[in-house]
PDB file of C-alpha atoms in Angstrom:
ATOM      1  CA  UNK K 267     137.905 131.921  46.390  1.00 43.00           C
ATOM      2  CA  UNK K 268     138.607 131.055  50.140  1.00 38.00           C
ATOM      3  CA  UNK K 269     136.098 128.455  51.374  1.00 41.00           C
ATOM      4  CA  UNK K 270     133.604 128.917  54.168  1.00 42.00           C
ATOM      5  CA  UNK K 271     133.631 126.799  57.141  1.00 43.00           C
ATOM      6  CA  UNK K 272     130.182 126.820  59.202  1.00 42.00           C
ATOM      7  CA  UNK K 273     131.106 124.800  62.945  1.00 38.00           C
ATOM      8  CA  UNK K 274     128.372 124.127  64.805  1.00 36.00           C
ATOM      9  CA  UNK K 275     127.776 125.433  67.748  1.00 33.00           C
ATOM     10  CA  UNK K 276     125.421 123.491  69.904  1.00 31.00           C
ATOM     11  CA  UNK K 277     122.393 125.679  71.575  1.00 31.00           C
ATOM     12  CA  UNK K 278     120.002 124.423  74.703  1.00 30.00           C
ATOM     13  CA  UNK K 279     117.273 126.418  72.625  1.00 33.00           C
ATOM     14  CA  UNK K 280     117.827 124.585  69.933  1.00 40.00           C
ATOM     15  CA  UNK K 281     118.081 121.116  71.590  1.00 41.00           C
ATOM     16  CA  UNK K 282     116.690 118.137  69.575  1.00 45.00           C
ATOM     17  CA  UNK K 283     112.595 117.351  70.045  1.00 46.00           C
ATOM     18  CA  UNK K 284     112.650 113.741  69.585  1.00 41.00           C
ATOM     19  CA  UNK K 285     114.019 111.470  72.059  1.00 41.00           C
ATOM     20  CA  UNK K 286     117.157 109.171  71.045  1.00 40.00           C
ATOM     21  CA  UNK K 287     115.293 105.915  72.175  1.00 44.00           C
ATOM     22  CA  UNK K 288     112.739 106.523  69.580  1.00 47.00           C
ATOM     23  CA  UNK K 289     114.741 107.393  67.070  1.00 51.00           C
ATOM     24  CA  UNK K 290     118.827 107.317  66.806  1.00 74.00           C
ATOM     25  CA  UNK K 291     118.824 110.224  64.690  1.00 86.00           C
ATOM     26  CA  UNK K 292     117.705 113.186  66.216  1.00 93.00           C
ATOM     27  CA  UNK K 293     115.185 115.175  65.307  1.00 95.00           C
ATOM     28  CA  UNK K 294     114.879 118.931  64.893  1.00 95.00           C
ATOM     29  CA  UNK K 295     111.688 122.206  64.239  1.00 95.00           C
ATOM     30  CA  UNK K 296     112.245 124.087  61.583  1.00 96.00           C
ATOM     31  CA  UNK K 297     110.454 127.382  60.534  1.00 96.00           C
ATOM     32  CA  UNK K 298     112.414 128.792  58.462  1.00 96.00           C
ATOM     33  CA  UNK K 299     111.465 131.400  55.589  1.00 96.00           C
ATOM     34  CA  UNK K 300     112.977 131.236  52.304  1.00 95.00           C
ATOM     35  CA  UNK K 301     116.235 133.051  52.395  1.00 95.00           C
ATOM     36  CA  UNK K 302     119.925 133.117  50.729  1.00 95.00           C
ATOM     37  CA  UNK K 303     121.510 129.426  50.995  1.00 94.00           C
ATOM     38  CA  UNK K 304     124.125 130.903  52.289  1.00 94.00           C
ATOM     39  CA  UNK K 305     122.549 131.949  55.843  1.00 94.00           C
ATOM     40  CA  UNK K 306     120.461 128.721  55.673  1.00 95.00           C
ATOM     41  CA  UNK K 307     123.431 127.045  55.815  1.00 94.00           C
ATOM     42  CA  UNK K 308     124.589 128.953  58.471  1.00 93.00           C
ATOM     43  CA  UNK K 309     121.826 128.237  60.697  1.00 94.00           C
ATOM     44  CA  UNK K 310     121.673 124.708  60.415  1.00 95.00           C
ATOM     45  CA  UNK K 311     125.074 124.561  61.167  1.00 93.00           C
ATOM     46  CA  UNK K 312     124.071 126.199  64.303  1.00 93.00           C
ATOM     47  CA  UNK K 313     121.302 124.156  64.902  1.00 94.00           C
ATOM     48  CA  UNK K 314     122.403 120.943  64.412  1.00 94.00           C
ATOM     49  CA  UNK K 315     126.250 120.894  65.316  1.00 91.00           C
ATOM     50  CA  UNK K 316     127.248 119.483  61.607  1.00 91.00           C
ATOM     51  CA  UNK K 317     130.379 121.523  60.221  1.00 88.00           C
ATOM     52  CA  UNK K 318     129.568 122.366  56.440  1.00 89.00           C
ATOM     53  CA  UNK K 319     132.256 123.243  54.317  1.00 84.00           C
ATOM     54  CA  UNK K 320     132.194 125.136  50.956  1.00 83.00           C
ATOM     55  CA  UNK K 321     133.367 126.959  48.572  1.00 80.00           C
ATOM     56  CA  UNK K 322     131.762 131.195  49.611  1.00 80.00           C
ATOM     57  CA  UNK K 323     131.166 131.037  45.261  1.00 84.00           C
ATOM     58  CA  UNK K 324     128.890 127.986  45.305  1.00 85.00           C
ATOM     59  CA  UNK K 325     126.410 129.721  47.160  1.00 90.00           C
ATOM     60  CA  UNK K 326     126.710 133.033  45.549  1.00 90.00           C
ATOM     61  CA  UNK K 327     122.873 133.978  44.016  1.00 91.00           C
ATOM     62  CA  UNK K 328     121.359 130.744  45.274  1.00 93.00           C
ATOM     63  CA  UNK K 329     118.099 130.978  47.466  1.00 94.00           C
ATOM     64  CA  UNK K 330     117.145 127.697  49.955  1.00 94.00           C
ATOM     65  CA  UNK K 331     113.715 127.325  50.609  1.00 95.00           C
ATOM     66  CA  UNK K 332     111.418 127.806  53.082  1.00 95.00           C
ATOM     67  CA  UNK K 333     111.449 125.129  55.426  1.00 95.00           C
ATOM     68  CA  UNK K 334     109.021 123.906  57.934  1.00 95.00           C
ATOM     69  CA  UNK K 335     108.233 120.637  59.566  1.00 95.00           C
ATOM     70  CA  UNK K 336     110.427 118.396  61.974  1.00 95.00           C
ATOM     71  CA  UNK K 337     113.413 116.722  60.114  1.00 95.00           C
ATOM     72  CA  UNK K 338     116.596 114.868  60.958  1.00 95.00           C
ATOM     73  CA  UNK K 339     119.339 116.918  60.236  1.00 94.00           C
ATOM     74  CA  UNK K 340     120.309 115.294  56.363  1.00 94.00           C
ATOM     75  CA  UNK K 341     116.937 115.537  55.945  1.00 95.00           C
ATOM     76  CA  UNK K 342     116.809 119.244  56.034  1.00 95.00           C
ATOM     77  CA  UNK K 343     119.874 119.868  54.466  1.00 95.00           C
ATOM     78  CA  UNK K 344     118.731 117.515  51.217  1.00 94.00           C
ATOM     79  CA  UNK K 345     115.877 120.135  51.731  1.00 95.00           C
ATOM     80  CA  UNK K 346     117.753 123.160  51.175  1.00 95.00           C
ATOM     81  CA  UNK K 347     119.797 121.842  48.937  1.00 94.00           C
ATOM     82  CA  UNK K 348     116.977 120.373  46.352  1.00 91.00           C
ATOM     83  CA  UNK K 349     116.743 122.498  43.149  1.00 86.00           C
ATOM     84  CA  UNK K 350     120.461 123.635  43.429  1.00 90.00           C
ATOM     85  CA  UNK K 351     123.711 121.942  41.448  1.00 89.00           C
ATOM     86  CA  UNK K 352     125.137 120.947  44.880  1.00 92.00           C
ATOM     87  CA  UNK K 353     125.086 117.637  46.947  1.00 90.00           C
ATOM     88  CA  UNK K 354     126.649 116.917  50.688  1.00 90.00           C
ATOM     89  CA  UNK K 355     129.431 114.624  50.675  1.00 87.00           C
ATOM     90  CA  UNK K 356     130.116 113.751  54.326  1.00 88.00           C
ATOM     91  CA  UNK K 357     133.957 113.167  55.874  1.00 82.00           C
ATOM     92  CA  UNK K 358     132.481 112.003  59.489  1.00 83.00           C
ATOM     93  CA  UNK K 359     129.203 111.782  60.659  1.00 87.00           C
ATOM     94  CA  UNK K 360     129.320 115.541  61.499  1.00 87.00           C
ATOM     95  CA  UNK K 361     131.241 117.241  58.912  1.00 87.00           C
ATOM     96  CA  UNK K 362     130.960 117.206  55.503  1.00 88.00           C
ATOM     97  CA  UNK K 363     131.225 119.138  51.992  1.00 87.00           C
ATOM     98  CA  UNK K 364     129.331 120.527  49.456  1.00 89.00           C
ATOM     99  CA  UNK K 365     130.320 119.192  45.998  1.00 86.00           C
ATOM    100  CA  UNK K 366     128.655 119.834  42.507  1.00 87.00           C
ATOM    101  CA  UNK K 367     125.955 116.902  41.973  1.00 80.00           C
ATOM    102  CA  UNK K 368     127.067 114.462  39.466  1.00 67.00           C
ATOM    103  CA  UNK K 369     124.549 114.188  36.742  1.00 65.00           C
ATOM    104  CA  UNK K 370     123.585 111.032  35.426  1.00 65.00           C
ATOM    105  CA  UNK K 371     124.026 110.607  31.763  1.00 66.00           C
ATOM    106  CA  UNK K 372     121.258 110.238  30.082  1.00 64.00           C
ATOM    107  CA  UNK K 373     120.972 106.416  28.564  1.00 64.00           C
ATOM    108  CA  UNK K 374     122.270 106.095  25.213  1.00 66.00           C
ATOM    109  CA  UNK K 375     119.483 105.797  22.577  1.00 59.00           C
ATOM    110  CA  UNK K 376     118.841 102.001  21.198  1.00 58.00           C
ATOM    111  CA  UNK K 377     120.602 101.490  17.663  1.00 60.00           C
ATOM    112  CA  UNK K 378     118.251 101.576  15.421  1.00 59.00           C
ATOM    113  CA  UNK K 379     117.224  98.224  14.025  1.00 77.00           C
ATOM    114  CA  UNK K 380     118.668  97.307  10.177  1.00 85.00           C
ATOM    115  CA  UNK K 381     115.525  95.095  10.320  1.00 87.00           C
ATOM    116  CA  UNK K 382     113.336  98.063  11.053  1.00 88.00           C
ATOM    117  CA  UNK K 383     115.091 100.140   8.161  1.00 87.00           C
ATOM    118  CA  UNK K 384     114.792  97.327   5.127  1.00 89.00           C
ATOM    119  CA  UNK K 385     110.799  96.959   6.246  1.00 91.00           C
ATOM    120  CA  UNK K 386     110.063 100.427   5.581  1.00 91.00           C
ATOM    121  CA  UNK K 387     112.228 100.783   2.572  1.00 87.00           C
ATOM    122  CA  UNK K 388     109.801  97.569   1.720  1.00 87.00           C
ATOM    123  CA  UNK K 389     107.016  99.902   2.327  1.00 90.00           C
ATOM    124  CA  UNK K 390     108.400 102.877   0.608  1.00 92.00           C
ATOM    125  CA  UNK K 391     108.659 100.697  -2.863  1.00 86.00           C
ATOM    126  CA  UNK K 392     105.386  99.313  -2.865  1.00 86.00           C
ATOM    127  CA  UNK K 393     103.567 102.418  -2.175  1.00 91.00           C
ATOM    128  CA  UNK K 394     105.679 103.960  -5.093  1.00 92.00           C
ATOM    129  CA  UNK K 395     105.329 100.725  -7.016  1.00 88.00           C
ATOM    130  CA  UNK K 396     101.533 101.217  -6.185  1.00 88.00           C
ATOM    131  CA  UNK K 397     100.706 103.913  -6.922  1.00 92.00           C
ATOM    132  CA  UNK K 398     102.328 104.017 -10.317  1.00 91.00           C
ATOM    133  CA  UNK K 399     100.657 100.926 -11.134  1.00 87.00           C
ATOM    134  CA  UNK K 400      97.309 102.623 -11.144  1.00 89.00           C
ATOM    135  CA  UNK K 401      97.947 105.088 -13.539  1.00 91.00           C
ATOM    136  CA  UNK K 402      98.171 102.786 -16.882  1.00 89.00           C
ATOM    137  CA  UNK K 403      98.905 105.767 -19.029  1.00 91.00           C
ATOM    138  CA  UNK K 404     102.652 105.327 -17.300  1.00 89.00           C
ATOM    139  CA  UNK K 405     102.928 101.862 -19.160  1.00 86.00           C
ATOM    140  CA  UNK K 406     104.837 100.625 -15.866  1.00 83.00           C
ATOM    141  CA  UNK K 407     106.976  97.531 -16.730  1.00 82.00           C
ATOM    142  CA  UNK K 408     107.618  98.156 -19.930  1.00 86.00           C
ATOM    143  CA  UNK K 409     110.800 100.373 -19.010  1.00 89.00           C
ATOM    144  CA  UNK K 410     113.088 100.948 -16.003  1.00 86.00           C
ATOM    145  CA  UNK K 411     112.819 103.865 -13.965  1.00 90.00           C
ATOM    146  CA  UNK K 412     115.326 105.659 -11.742  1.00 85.00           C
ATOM    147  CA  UNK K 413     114.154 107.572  -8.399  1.00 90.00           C
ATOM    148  CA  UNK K 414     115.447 110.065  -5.921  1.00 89.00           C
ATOM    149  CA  UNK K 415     112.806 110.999  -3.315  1.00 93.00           C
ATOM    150  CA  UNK K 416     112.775 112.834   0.345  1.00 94.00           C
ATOM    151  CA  UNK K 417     109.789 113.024   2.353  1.00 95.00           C
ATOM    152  CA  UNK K 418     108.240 116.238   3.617  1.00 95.00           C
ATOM    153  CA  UNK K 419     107.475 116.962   7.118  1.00 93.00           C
ATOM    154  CA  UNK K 420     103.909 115.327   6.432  1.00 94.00           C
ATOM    155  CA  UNK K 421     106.540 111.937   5.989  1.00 94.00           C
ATOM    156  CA  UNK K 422     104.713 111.894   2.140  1.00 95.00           C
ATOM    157  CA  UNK K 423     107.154 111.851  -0.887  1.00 95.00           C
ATOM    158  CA  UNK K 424     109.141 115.599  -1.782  1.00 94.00           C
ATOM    159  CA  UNK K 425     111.685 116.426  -3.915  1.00 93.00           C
ATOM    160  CA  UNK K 426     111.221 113.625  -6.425  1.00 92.00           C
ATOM    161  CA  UNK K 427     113.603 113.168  -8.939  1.00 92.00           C
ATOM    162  CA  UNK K 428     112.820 110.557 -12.350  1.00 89.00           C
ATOM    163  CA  UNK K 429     115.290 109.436 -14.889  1.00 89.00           C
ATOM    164  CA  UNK K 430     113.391 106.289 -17.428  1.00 89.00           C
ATOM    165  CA  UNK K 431     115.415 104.769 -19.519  1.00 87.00           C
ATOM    166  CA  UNK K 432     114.244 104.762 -23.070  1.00 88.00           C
ATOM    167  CA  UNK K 433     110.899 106.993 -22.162  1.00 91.00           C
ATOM    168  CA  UNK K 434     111.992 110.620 -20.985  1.00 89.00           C
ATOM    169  CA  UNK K 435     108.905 111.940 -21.738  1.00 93.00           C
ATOM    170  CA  UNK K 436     107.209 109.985 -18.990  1.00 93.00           C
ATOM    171  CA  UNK K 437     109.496 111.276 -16.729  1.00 92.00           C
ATOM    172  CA  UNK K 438     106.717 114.618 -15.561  1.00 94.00           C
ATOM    173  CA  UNK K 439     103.914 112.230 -14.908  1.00 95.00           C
ATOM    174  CA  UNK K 440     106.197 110.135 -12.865  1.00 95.00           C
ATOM    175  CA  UNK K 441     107.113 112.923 -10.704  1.00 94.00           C
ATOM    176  CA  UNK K 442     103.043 113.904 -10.519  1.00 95.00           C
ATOM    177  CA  UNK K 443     102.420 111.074  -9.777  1.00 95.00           C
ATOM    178  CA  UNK K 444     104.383 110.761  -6.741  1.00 96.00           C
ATOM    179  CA  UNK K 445     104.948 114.274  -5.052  1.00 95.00           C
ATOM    180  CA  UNK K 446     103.377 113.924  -2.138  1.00 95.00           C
ATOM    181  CA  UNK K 447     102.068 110.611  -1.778  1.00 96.00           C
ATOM    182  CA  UNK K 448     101.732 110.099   2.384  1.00 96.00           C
ATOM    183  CA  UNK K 449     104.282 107.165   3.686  1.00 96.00           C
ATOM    184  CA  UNK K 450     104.904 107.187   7.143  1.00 94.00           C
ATOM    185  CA  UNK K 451     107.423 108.188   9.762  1.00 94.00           C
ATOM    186  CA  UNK K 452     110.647 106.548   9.209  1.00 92.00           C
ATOM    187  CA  UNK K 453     112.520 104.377  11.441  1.00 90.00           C
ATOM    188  CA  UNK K 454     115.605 106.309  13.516  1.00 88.00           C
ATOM    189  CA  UNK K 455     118.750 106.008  10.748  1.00 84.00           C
ATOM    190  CA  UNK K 456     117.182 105.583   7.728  1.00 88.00           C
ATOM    191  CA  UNK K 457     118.959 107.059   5.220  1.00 85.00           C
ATOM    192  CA  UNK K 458     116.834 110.545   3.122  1.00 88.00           C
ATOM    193  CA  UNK K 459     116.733 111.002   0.223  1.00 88.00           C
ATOM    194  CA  UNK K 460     116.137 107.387  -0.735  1.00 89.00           C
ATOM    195  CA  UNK K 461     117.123 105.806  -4.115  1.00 87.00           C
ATOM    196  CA  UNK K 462     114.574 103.375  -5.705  1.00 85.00           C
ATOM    197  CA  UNK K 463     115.047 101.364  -8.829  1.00 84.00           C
ATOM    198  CA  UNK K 464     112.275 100.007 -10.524  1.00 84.00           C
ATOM    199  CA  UNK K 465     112.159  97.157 -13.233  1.00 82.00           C
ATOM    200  CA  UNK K 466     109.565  95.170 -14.952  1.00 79.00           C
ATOM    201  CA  UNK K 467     110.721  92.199 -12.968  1.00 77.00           C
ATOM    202  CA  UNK K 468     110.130  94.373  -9.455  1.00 69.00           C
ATOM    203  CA  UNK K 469     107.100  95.379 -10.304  1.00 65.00           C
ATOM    204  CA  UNK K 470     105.986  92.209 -10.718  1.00 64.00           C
ATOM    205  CA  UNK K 471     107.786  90.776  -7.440  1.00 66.00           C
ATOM    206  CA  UNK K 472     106.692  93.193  -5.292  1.00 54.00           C
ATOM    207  CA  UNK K 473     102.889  92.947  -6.530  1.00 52.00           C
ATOM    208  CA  UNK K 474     102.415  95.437  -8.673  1.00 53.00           C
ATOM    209  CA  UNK K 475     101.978  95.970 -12.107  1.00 66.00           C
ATOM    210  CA  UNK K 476     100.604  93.170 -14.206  1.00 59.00           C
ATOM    211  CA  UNK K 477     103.086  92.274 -16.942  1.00 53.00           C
TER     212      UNK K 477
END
């Protein structure tokens, strides 16, 4: 699409209200209603002198604002420009561009700490270990047991899977016991569905059952 070029053209109506001494940017009343960016552009070219260039398309469908108030001329072009996907990229102190803005990425999230993951696996086993250990029908620690659990969106146990070697038929209460028992969010990484494995021997080092 052929670019628009927008000279200023300077106007003794339209002469700056502030004096230079006080300020060496000059200073210039708007009232302007909202209207297409494209004739807002326009007119500040013609106010102010500055040539804007840009592509007719990056306009096309975008509205500027109303503006009113006394501004320096980047000023109220930052004005008209805010809420749009364009930025002024100036070539003299007079002239300049309109270019896409350049986003800024946002920051990468931290890496999840291995630290953070092995304390709540910590947690996960002696909440299981736990709460098997109060039901002593289960005879926990005299067997190994096998177990494949998720967590609901409640973070409490789901989906739990048994296997005990040598005692199948405790294998239902097992899975009573634990479906939904509440754990906790998880820390960012950590790994669903977990895998526990439970001896005699780690259910006495983790402070569980009694032997």
């Amino acid at each position: 699409m052929l670019a628009t070029l927008a000279v200023g053209v300077a106007v003794a109506s339209s002469a700056p209200t502030a004096a230079a001494t006080a300020d060496p940017a000059p200073v210039y009343a708007f009232d302007w209603p909202r209207q297409p960016l494209h004739n807002a552009l326009q007119q500040y070219s013609q106010l102010t002198g500055d040539s804007v260039l840009y592509d007719s398309g990056q306009t096309s469908g975008k509205t500027a604002p109303a503006l009113s108030g006394r501004y320096t001329a980047r000023e109220a072009l930052a004005r008209l420009l805010a809420g749009t996907d364009l930025q002024a990229r100036y070539t003299a102190p007079q002239a300049l561009m309109l270019m896409p803005r350049v986003l800024t990425p946002p920051a990468p999230a931290a890496a999840p700490s291995s630290a953070d993951r092995q304390q709540y696996y910590g947690r996960l086993q002696s909440k299981v270990l736990a709460a098997l250990c109060a039901q002593p029908d289960l005879h926990l620690g005299e067997y190994r047991i096998a177990l494949r659990v998720n967590l609901n969106r409640a973070y409490a146990l789901s989906d739990v899977q048994a296997h005990a070697t040598g005692r199948p038929d405790m294998e239902p209460a097992l899975r009573g016991t634990l479906d939904g028992l509440p754990i906790g969010a998880p820390p960012p990484g950590f790994g669903l569905p977990a895998t526990l494995l439970i001896t005699p021997e780690a259910a006495r080092r983790y402070g569980g059952c009694k032997p």
